[in-house]
Coordinates of N, CA, C and O in Angstrom, one line a residue:
L3 N 115.7 162.1 121.6 CA 113.8 162.8 121.3 C 113.4 164.0 121.7 O 114.0 163.7 122.8
M4 N 113.5 165.3 121.5 CA 112.9 166.3 121.3 C 111.6 167.1 121.2 O 111.2 166.0 119.9
S5 N 111.2 167.9 122.7 CA 109.4 167.8 122.2 C 109.6 169.2 123.2 O 110.4 169.4 123.7
K6 N 109.1 169.9 123.6 CA 108.9 171.1 124.2 C 107.6 170.8 124.9 O 105.9 170.9 124.2
L7 N 107.1 171.0 126.6 CA 105.9 171.3 127.1 C 105.4 172.3 127.3 O 105.7 172.6 127.8
D8 N 104.2 172.7 126.3 CA 103.6 173.5 126.9 C 103.5 173.4 128.4 O 102.2 173.6 128.6
M9 N 104.1 174.9 129.6 CA 103.4 175.4 130.2 C 102.0 175.9 130.5 O 101.1 175.4 131.4
A10 N 102.1 176.7 129.7 CA 100.6 177.3 129.7 C 99.3 176.1 130.1 O 98.9 176.5 130.7
S11 N 99.3 175.2 128.9 CA 98.6 174.1 129.2 C 98.7 173.6 130.5 O 97.6 173.2 131.2
L12 N 100.2 173.6 130.4 CA 100.3 172.3 131.9 C 99.5 173.2 133.7 O 98.4 172.6 134.7
A13 N 99.3 174.9 133.1 CA 99.3 175.4 134.4 C 97.5 175.2 134.4 O 96.2 175.2 135.5
K14 N 96.3 174.9 133.1 CA 95.2 174.9 133.1 C 94.9 173.4 133.4 O 93.7 173.4 132.9
G15 N 96.4 172.7 133.2 CA 95.8 171.1 133.9 C 95.9 170.0 132.9 O 95.1 169.1 132.6
D16 N 96.1 170.4 131.8 CA 96.6 170.3 130.2 C 97.4 169.3 130.0 O 98.9 170.1 130.2
F17 N 98.2 168.7 129.4 CA 99.2 168.2 128.8 C 99.6 168.0 127.5 O 99.1 167.0 126.9
K18 N 100.1 169.1 126.6 CA 100.2 169.4 125.6 C 101.5 169.5 125.3 O 102.4 170.5 125.5
L19 N 102.3 168.8 124.7 CA 103.8 168.9 123.7 C 103.5 168.7 122.0 O 103.0 168.7 121.8
S20 N 104.9 169.7 122.3 CA 104.7 170.3 120.7 C 105.6 169.3 120.1 O 106.6 167.6 120.9
P21 N 105.4 168.9 118.4 CA 106.1 167.4 117.9 C 106.9 166.8 118.4 O 108.1 168.0 118.9
A22 N 107.2 166.3 118.5 CA 108.4 165.1 118.9 C 109.3 165.6 117.6 O 109.1 164.9 116.3
A23 N 110.1 165.0 117.9 CA 111.7 165.3 116.8 C 112.7 164.0 117.2 O 113.5 164.4 118.9
T24 N 113.4 163.1 116.3 CA 114.3 162.5 117.2 C 115.1 162.4 116.2 O 116.4 162.9 114.7
T25 N 116.6 162.4 116.2 CA 118.0 161.9 115.2 C 117.5 160.9 114.6 O 117.0 160.2 114.2
M26 N 118.5 161.1 113.4 CA 118.5 160.1 112.2 C 119.0 158.7 112.4 O 119.0 158.0 110.8
M27 N 119.7 159.2 112.9 CA 120.8 157.8 113.6 C 119.7 156.1 113.7 O 118.6 156.3 113.9
A28 N 120.3 155.7 112.6 CA 119.0 154.1 112.4 C 120.0 153.4 113.8 O 121.0 153.4 114.1
G29 N 118.4 152.3 114.6 CA 119.2 151.3 115.4 C 118.7 149.9 114.8 O 118.2 150.0 113.7
P30 N 118.5 149.3 115.7 CA 118.7 148.3 115.7 C 117.1 148.0 115.1 O 116.5 149.0 115.6
D31 N 116.4 146.6 114.8 CA 114.9 147.3 114.5 C 113.9 147.2 114.9 O 113.2 147.9 115.2
E32 N 114.6 146.6 115.5 CA 113.3 146.1 116.7 C 113.4 147.6 118.0 O 112.6 148.0 118.8
A33 N 114.2 148.2 118.3 CA 114.3 149.1 118.6 C 114.0 151.0 117.8 O 113.8 151.6 118.6
M34 N 114.4 150.7 116.8 CA 113.7 151.1 115.5 C 112.3 151.1 116.3 O 111.4 152.6 115.4
K35 N 111.5 150.3 116.2 CA 109.2 150.0 115.5 C 109.6 150.7 117.8 O 108.7 151.3 117.7
V36 N 110.7 150.4 119.0 CA 110.1 150.8 120.0 C 109.6 152.5 120.0 O 109.0 153.2 120.5
E37 N 110.9 152.7 119.6 CA 111.1 154.7 119.0 C 109.6 155.1 119.0 O 109.3 156.1 118.4
G38 N 109.3 154.6 117.1 CA 107.9 154.6 116.8 C 107.2 154.5 117.2 O 106.2 155.8 117.2
T39 N 107.0 153.5 118.2 CA 105.5 154.0 118.8 C 105.2 154.7 120.1 O 104.5 155.5 120.1
F40 N 106.4 154.5 120.0 CA 106.7 155.8 121.5 C 106.7 157.2 121.3 O 105.7 157.9 121.8
T41 N 106.7 157.8 120.5 CA 106.5 158.3 119.0 C 105.6 158.4 118.8 O 104.4 159.9 119.1
K42 N 104.5 157.8 118.6 CA 103.6 158.0 118.0 C 102.7 158.1 118.9 O 100.8 159.4 119.3
L43 N 102.4 157.3 120.7 CA 101.8 157.3 121.1 C 101.7 158.7 121.9 O 100.7 159.5 122.8
L44 N 102.6 159.8 122.2 CA 103.4 160.6 122.8 C 103.2 161.7 121.8 O 102.5 162.6 122.8
G45 N 102.9 161.6 121.0 CA 101.5 162.6 120.1 C 100.6 162.8 120.8 O 99.7 163.4 119.9
Q46 N 99.4 161.7 120.5 CA 98.2 161.3 121.2 C 98.2 161.9 123.0 O 97.1 162.4 123.1
V47 N 98.7 162.2 123.7 CA 99.7 162.1 125.5 C 97.7 164.0 125.3 O 98.6 165.1 124.8
N48 N 96.9 163.7 126.2 CA 96.9 165.4 126.7 C 96.4 164.8 128.3 O 95.7 166.5 128.6
S49 N 96.6 164.3 129.0 CA 96.5 164.0 130.7 C 98.0 163.3 131.0 O 98.3 162.1 130.3
A50 N 98.0 163.7 131.9 CA 99.5 163.3 132.8 C 99.6 163.5 134.5 O 98.4 164.4 134.5
K51 N 99.7 162.4 135.3 CA 99.6 162.1 136.1 C 100.1 161.1 137.3 O 101.1 160.4 136.7
L52 N 100.9 162.0 138.5 CA 102.0 161.2 138.9 C 101.1 159.3 140.1 O 100.1 160.0 139.8
T53 N 102.4 158.9 139.8 CA 101.7 157.6 140.0 C 102.9 157.0 141.3 O 103.4 158.4 141.6
D54 N 101.8 155.7 142.2 CA 103.4 154.6 143.0 C 104.1 156.4 143.6 O 105.3 155.6 144.0
G55 N 103.2 157.2 144.2 CA 103.6 158.3 144.7 C 104.6 158.7 144.5 O 105.2 159.6 145.3
G56 N 104.4 159.7 143.4 CA 105.0 160.4 143.4 C 106.6 160.2 142.5 O 107.6 160.0 142.1
K57 N 106.3 158.3 142.0 CA 107.8 158.3 141.4 C 107.8 157.2 139.9 O 108.0 157.0 139.2
G58 N 106.0 157.7 139.7 CA 105.8 156.8 138.1 C 105.0 158.6 137.5 O 104.1 158.9 138.6
L59 N 104.6 158.0 135.7 CA 103.9 159.6 135.4 C 103.6 158.8 134.8 O 103.5 157.6 134.1
S60 N 102.3 158.8 134.5 CA 100.8 158.1 133.6 C 100.5 158.8 133.1 O 100.2 160.0 132.8
L61 N 100.7 158.8 131.5 CA 100.2 159.9 130.0 C 99.0 158.7 129.7 O 99.0 157.5 129.3
S62 N 97.7 159.6 129.4 CA 96.5 159.0 128.7 C 96.1 160.1 127.5 O 96.7 161.7 127.6
D63 N 95.3 159.8 126.8 CA 94.6 160.3 126.3 C 93.2 160.5 126.9 O 92.3 162.1 125.8
G64 N 93.3 160.9 127.7 CA 92.3 161.4 128.6 C 90.2 160.4 129.1 O 90.2 160.0 130.0
A65 N 91.1 159.5 128.2 CA 90.8 158.3 128.6 C 91.1 157.2 128.6 O 90.9 155.8 129.3
N66 N 92.0 156.8 127.5 CA 93.9 155.3 127.8 C 94.5 156.0 128.3 O 95.0 156.1 127.6
E67 N 95.2 154.9 130.2 CA 96.8 155.0 129.6 C 97.5 154.8 128.6 O 97.2 153.5 128.2
L68 N 98.6 156.1 127.4 CA 99.4 155.5 126.5 C 100.2 154.9 126.4 O 101.1 154.0 126.5
I69 N 100.9 155.8 127.8 CA 102.5 155.2 128.4 C 102.1 155.4 130.0 O 101.3 156.2 130.4
R70 N 103.5 154.8 130.9 CA 103.3 154.4 132.5 C 104.9 154.2 132.2 O 105.7 153.4 132.5
L71 N 105.4 155.8 132.6 CA 106.9 155.8 133.7 C 107.0 155.6 134.4 O 106.7 155.9 135.4
V72 N 108.1 155.1 135.1 CA 108.9 154.8 136.3 C 109.7 155.2 136.7 O 111.1 154.7 136.3
K73 N 109.9 155.7 137.5 CA 111.8 155.9 138.3 C 112.1 154.2 138.6 O 111.8 153.3 138.6
A74 N 113.6 154.9 137.7 CA 114.2 153.1 137.3 C 115.4 153.1 138.9 O 114.8 154.4 139.5
K75 N 114.7 152.2 139.3 CA 115.3 151.6 140.9 C 117.6 151.5 140.9 O 118.1 151.2 139.8

């Protein structure tokens, strides 16, 4: 997965990514569904905040949390 974070938007408090690109390699159906869902949701994100004492990242559309990333143990 490749994208670019718009740093000017981030400085204003907005979270904006360029359209995400993925490799064309196929994988198991379930993994491809997860990748497709993740990429679709990532395109809807416009807000980000640190959670769990800085160990997590919540990505939302401004009203709903769409993705929560947490540091692996």
